[in-house]
XYZ file of C-alpha atoms in Angstrom:
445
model
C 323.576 127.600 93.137
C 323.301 124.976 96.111
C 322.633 127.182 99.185
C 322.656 125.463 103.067
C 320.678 127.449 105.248
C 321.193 126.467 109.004
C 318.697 127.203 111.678
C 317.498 126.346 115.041
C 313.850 127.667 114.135
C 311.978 126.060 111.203
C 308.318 125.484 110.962
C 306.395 123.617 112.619
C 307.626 126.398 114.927
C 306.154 129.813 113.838
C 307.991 133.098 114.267
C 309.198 135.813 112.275
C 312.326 133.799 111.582
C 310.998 130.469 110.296
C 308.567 132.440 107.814
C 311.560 134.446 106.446
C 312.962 131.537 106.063
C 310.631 129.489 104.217
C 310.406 132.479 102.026
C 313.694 132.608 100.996
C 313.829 129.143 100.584
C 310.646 129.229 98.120
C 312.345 132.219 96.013
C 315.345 131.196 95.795
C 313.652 127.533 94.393
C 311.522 129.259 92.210
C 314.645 130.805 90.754
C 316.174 126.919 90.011
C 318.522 127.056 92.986
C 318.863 124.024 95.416
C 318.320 124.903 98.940
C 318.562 122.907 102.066
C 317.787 123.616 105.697
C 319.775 122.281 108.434
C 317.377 122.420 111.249
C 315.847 121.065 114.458
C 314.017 117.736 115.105
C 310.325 118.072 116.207
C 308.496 115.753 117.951
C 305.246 115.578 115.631
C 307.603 115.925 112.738
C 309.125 112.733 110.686
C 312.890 113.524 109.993
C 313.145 112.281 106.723
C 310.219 113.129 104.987
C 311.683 116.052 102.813
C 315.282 115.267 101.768
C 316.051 118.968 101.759
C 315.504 119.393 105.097
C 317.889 118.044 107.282
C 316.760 117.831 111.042
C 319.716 117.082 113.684
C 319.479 115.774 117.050
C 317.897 118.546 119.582
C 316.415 119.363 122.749
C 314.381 122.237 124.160
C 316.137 125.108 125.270
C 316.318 125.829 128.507
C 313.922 129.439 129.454
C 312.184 128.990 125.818
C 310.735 125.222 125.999
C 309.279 126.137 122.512
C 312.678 126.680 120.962
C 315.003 123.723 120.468
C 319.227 123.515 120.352
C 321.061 121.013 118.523
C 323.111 119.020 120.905
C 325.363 116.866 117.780
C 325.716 116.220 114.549
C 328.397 117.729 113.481
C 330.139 114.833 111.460
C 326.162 114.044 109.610
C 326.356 117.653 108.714
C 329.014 118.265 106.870
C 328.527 114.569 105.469
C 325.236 115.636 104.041
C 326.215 119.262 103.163
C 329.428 117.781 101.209
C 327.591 115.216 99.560
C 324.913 118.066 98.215
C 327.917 120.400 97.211
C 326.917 123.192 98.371
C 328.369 126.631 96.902
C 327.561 128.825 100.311
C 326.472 128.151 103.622
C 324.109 131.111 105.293
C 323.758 130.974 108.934
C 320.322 132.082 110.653
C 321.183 131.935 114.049
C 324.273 132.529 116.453
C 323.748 130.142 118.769
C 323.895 125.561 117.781
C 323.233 125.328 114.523
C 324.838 128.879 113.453
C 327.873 127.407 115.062
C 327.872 124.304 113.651
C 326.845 125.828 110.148
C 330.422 127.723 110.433
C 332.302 124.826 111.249
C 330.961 122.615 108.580
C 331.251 125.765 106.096
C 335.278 125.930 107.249
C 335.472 122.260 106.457
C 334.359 122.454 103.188
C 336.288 125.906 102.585
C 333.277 127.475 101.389
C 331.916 131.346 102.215
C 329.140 132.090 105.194
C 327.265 134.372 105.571
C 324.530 135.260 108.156
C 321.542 137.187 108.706
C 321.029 139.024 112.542
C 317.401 138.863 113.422
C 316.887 139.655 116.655
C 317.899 142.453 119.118
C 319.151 140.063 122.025
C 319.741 142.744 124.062
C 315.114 142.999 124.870
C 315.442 139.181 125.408
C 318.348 138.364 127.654
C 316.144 138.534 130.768
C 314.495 135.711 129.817
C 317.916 133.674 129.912
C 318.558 132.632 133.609
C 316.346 135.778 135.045
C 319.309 137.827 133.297
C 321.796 136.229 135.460
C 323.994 134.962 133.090
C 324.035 137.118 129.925
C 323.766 140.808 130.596
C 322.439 143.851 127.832
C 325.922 144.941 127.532
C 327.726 141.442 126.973
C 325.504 141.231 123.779
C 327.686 143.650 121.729
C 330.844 140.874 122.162
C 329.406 137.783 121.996
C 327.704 138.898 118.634
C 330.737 140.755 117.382
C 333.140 136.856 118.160
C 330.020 135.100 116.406
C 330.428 137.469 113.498
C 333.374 139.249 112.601
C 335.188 135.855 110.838
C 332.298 135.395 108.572
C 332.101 136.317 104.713
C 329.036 138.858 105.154
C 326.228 139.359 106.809
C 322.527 140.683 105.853
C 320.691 143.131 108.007
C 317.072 142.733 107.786
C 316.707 146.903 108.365
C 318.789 149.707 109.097
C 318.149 149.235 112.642
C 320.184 145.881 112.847
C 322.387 147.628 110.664
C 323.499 150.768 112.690
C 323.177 147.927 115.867
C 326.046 146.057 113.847
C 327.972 149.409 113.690
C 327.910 150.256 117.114
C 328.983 146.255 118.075
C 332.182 147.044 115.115
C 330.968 144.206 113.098
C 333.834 144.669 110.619
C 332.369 142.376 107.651
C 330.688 143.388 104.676
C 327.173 144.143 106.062
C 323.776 144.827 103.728
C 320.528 146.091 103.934
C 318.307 143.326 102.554
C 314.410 143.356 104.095
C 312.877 140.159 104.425
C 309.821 140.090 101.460
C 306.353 138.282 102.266
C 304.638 136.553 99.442
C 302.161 138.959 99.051
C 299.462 137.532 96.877
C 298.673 135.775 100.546
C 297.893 139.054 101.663
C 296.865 141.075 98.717
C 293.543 138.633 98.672
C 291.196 139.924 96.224
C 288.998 136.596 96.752
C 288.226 137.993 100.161
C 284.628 139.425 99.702
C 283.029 142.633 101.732
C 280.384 139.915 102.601
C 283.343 137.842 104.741
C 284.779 140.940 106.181
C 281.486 142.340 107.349
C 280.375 138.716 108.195
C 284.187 138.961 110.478
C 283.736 142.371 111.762
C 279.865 140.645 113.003
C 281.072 138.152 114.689
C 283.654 139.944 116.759
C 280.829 142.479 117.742
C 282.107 145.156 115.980
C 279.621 147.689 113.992
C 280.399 149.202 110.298
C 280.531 152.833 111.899
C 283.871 151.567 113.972
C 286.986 151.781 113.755
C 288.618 148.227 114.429
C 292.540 148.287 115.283
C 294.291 145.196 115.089
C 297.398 144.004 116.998
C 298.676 140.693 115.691
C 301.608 138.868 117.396
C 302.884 136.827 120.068
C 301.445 137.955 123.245
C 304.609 138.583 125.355
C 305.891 141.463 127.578
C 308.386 143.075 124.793
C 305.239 143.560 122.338
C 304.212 146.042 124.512
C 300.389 145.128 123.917
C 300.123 147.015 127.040
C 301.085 150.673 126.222
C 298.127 150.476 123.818
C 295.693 149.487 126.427
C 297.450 151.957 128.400
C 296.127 154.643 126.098
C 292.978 153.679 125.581
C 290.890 155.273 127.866
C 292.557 158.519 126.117
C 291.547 157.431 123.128
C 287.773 156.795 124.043
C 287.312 159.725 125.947
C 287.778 161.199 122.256
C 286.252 158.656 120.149
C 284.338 156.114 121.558
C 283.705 153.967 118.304
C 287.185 152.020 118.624
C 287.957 148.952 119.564
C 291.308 147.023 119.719
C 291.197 143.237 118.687
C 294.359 141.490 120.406
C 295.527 137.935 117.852
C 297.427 135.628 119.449
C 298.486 134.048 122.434
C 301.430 133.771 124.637
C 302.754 133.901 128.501
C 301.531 137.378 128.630
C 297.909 137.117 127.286
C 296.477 136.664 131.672
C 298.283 139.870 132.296
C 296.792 141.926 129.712
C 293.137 140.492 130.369
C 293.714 141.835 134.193
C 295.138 145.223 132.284
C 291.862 145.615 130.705
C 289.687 145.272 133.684
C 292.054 147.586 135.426
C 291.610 150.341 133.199
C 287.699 149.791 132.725
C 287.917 148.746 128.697
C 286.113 145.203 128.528
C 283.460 146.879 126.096
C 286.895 148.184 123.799
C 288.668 145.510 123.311
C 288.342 141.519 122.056
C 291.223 138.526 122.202
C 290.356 136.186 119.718
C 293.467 133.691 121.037
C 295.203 132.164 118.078
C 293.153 132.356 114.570
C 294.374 129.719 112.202
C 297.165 130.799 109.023
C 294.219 130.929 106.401
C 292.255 133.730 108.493
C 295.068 135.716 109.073
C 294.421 137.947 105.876
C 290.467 138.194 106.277
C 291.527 139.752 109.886
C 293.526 142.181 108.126
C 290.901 142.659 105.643
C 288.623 143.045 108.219
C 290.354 146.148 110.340
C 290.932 149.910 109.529
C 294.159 150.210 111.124
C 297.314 147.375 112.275
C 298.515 148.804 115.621
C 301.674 147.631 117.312
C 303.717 149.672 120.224
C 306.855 147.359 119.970
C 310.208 148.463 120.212
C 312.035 145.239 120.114
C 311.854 144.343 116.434
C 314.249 144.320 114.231
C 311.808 144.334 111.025
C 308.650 142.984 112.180
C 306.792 140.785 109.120
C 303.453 141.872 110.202
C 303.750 145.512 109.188
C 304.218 144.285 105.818
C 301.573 141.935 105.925
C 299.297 144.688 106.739
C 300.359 147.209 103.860
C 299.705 144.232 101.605
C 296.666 143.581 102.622
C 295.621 147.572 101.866
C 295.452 148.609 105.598
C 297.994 151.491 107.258
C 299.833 150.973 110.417
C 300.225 152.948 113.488
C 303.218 152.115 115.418
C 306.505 154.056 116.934
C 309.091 155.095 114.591
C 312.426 153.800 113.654
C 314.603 153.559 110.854
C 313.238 150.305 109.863
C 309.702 152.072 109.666
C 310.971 155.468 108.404
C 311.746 153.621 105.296
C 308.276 151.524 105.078
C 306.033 154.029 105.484
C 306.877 157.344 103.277
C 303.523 158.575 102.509
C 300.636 159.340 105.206
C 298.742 156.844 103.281
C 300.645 153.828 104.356
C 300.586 154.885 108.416
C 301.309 157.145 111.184
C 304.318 156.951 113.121
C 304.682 158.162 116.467
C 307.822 159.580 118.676
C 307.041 158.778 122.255
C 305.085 156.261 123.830
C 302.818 158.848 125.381
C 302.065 160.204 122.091
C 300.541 156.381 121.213
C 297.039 157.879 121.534
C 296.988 161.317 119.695
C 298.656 159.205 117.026
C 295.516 156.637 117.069
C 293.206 159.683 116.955
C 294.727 161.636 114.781
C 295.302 158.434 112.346
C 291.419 157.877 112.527
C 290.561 161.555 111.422
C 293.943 162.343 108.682
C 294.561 159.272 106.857
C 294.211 159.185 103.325
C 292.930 156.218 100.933
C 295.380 154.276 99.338
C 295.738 155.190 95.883
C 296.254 151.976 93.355
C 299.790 153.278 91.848
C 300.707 153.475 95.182
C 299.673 150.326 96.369
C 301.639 148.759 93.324
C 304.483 149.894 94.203
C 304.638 149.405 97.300
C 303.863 145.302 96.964
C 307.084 145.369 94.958
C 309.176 146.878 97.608
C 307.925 144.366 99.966
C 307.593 141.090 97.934
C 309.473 137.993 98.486
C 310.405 137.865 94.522
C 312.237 140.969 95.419
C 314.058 139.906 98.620
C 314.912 136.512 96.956
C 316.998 138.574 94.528
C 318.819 140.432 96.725
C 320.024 137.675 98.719
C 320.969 135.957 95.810
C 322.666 139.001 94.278
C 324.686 139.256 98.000
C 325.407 135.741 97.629
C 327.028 136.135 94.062
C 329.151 139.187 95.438
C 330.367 136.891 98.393
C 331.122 134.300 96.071
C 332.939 136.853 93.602
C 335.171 138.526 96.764
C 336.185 134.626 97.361
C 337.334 134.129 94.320
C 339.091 136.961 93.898
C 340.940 136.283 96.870
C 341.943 132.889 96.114
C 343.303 133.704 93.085
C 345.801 135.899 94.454
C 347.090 132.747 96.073
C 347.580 131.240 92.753
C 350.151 131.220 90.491
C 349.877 132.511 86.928
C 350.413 129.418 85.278
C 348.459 127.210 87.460
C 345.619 130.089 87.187
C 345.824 129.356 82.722
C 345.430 125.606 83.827
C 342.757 125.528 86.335
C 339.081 125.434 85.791
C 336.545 127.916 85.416
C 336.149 129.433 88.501
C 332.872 128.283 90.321
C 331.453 131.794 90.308
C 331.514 131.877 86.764
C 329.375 128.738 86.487
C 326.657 130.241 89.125
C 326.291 133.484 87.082
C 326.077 131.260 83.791
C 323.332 129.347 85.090
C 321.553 132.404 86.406
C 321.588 133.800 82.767
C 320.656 130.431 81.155
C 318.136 129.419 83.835
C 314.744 128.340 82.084
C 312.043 130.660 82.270
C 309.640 128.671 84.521
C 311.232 126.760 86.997
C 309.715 123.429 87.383
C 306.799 123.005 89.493
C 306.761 122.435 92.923
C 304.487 120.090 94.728
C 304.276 120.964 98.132
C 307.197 123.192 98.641
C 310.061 121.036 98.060
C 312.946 121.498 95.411
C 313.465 120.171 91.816
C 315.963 117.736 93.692
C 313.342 116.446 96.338
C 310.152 116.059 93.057
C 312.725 113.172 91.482
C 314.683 112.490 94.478
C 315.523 108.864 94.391
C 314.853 106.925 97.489
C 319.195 106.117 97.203
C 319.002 109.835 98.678
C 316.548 109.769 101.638
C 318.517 106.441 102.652
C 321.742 107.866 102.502
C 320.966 110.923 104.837
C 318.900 108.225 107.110
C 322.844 106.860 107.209
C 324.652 110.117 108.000
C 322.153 110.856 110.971
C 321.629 107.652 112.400
């Protein structure tokens, strides 16, 4: 199958999005599909280096200067996509290149489908100081986006009952985003690194570290757990919270903590660099977050596959995640955040190895790249089977196989072990001829 995913974030940006991404990307590879990303230019990043990724025209966007919009390149898209002959197109945002990913998918009469990250209606402030989109225009400007496309995915069955209540018509499916989780699992990380982490972040082996990990803005609500922290203290004072990250919240929350008297209880490392992100999990007893405004939230996972249990408030998304005591403790209310930190300390039980197992499965990119393939396949079917209503039984005894037949063929006859993959890229881009990076240097230039 030749897949076109289109997306305004892609790394070298990191978020939530551009790692699913990547993810999918690598799975579905690994598998022996083609996959190419229609994305952003970067400024540190060549545009032609990596013929599968395709990197259109853009400019910052205006209240997130990290984030970029496409401004043209419609024509070099569907150029490019044509030329790769791509089965499906599968749109990752709503906004310039989601747009453009429909168009170019109309074009070529081929099915799109979409995946909904992000609750917009927790982010919409930031837009023109909530002057120009309000919470309840969301619900129609994501229903127009949607409800002409082929399907969409739902990352958890919190975007999924959001979709119901905007009457998103289209086939919709639960499908959570996997992590590779060998990254995370880390059996190479010794007690002697951990202890040597815990040492150098000044905390003993009798306390209890909790980690929050994430950008440090406003709708991570880092600061309900400093909030409840004195609480927490008063009842055990061998805690401390260790704050990752950094973002245009991290001066507010350093005031927080002189505010409520905690400089002893908690450390901000700033941002730690992607290959010390799983000793740091390693390294605490519990992964804390208070957010409300995510949709999945990749770090929970991270954490259970790195062996540690979460605290954080409930929702459907988590309901699912964490079904045994072992895996976390889920709180109600935002003023039960500290009897839930206490009584997390005190009742959880270790993590059994059956357990464990199965839960990596549940949460592994090898299974998420399966699902979205399997969605992809269904999409592909319903398309078929609607065209061929519009055809007539003669010219239906004449035509050709029917191009979903040939993707399911090639998913039973695909080889084993895909080839291998130097640095990422696709079986096309390993013997991709230099004819190819010159002809997409054409389309965009």
């Amino acid at each position: 199958m030749r897949v076109g995913l289109f997306t305004d974030t892609y790394f070298p940006q990191v978020s939530g999005v551009a790692t699913s991404i990547r993810t999918l990307k690598e799975e579905l590879e690994s598998a022996g599909h083609e996959v190419y990303i229609f994305t952003t230019t970067e400024r540190d990043v060549k545009r032609y280096e990596d013929p599968t990724i395709i990197r259109l025209p853009s400019v910052p966007f205006i209240s997130f200067t990290d984030r970029r919009v496409v401004y043209r390149g419609l024509i070099s898209a569907y150029k490019i996509a044509k030329a790769y002959e791509l089965d499906i197109i599968h749109t990752q945002t709503e906004f310039s290149l989601g747009i453009l990913g429909k168009l170019v998918a109309k074009a070529l009469k081929i099915p799109v489908v979409h995946t909904y990250h992000t609750q917009y209606e927790d982010y919409v402030g930031y837009i023109a100081k909530g002057k120009l989109i309000k919470p309840s225009m969301v619900k129609y400007v994501m229903r127009g986006y949607l409800n002409d496309l082929d399907g969409v995915i739902c990352p958890s069955r919190i975007v999924y009952n959001i979709l119901d209540g905007y009457e998103v018509k289209i086939p919709k499916r639960i499908i959570p985003t996997g992590i590779p989780v060998e990254k995370y699992r880390r059996e190479d990380i010794t007690k002697e690194q951990i202890a040597e982490l815990r040492q150098h972040l000044g905390i003993a082996p009798d306390e209890t570290m909790l980690l929050s990990l994430s950008r440090v803005s406003y709708e991570k609500n880092i600061q309900a757990i400093l909030k409840c922290l004195p609480k927490v203290l008063a009842e055990n004072s061998k805690v401390k919270l260790v704050i990752v990250g950094d973002g245009p919240y991290l001066d507010d929350l350093k005031d927080q903590v002189q505010q409520f008297g905690i400089e002893d209880a908690v450390i901000f490392t700033g941002m730690v660099s992607h290959d010390q992100v799983a000793v740091y999990y390693k390294a605490c007893d519990f992964f804390i977050s208070a957010s409300t405004s995510e949709t999945q939230g990749l770090t929970y996972i991270e954490a259970l596959a790195s062996g540690r249990p979460i605290i954080a408030q409930s929702n459907p998304y988590l309901d699912d995640v964490v079904t045994d005591r072992m895996f976390g403790t889920l709180y109600q209310r935002e003023e039960d955040l500290a009897d839930a930190i206490i009584d997390a300390i005190i009742e959880t039980p270790e993590l059994t190895a059956d357990a464990y197992e199965e839960k990596l499965y549940e949460i592994s990119a090898e299974r998420f790249g399966k699902s979205v393939y399997a969605f992809y396949l269904d999409v592909l079917i319903t398309e078929e089977n609607r065209n061929s209503h519009k055809l007539s039984l003669t010219v239906r005894k004449n035509a050709d196989k029917p191009r979903v037949l040939r993707l399911a063929r090639g998913a039973v006859t695909m080889p084993k072990q895909a080839v291998s993959l130097t640095g990422k890229a696709s079986k096309k881009v390993v013997r991709a001829p230099k004819k190819m990076i010159s002809s997409i240097r054409d389309f965009l230039d």
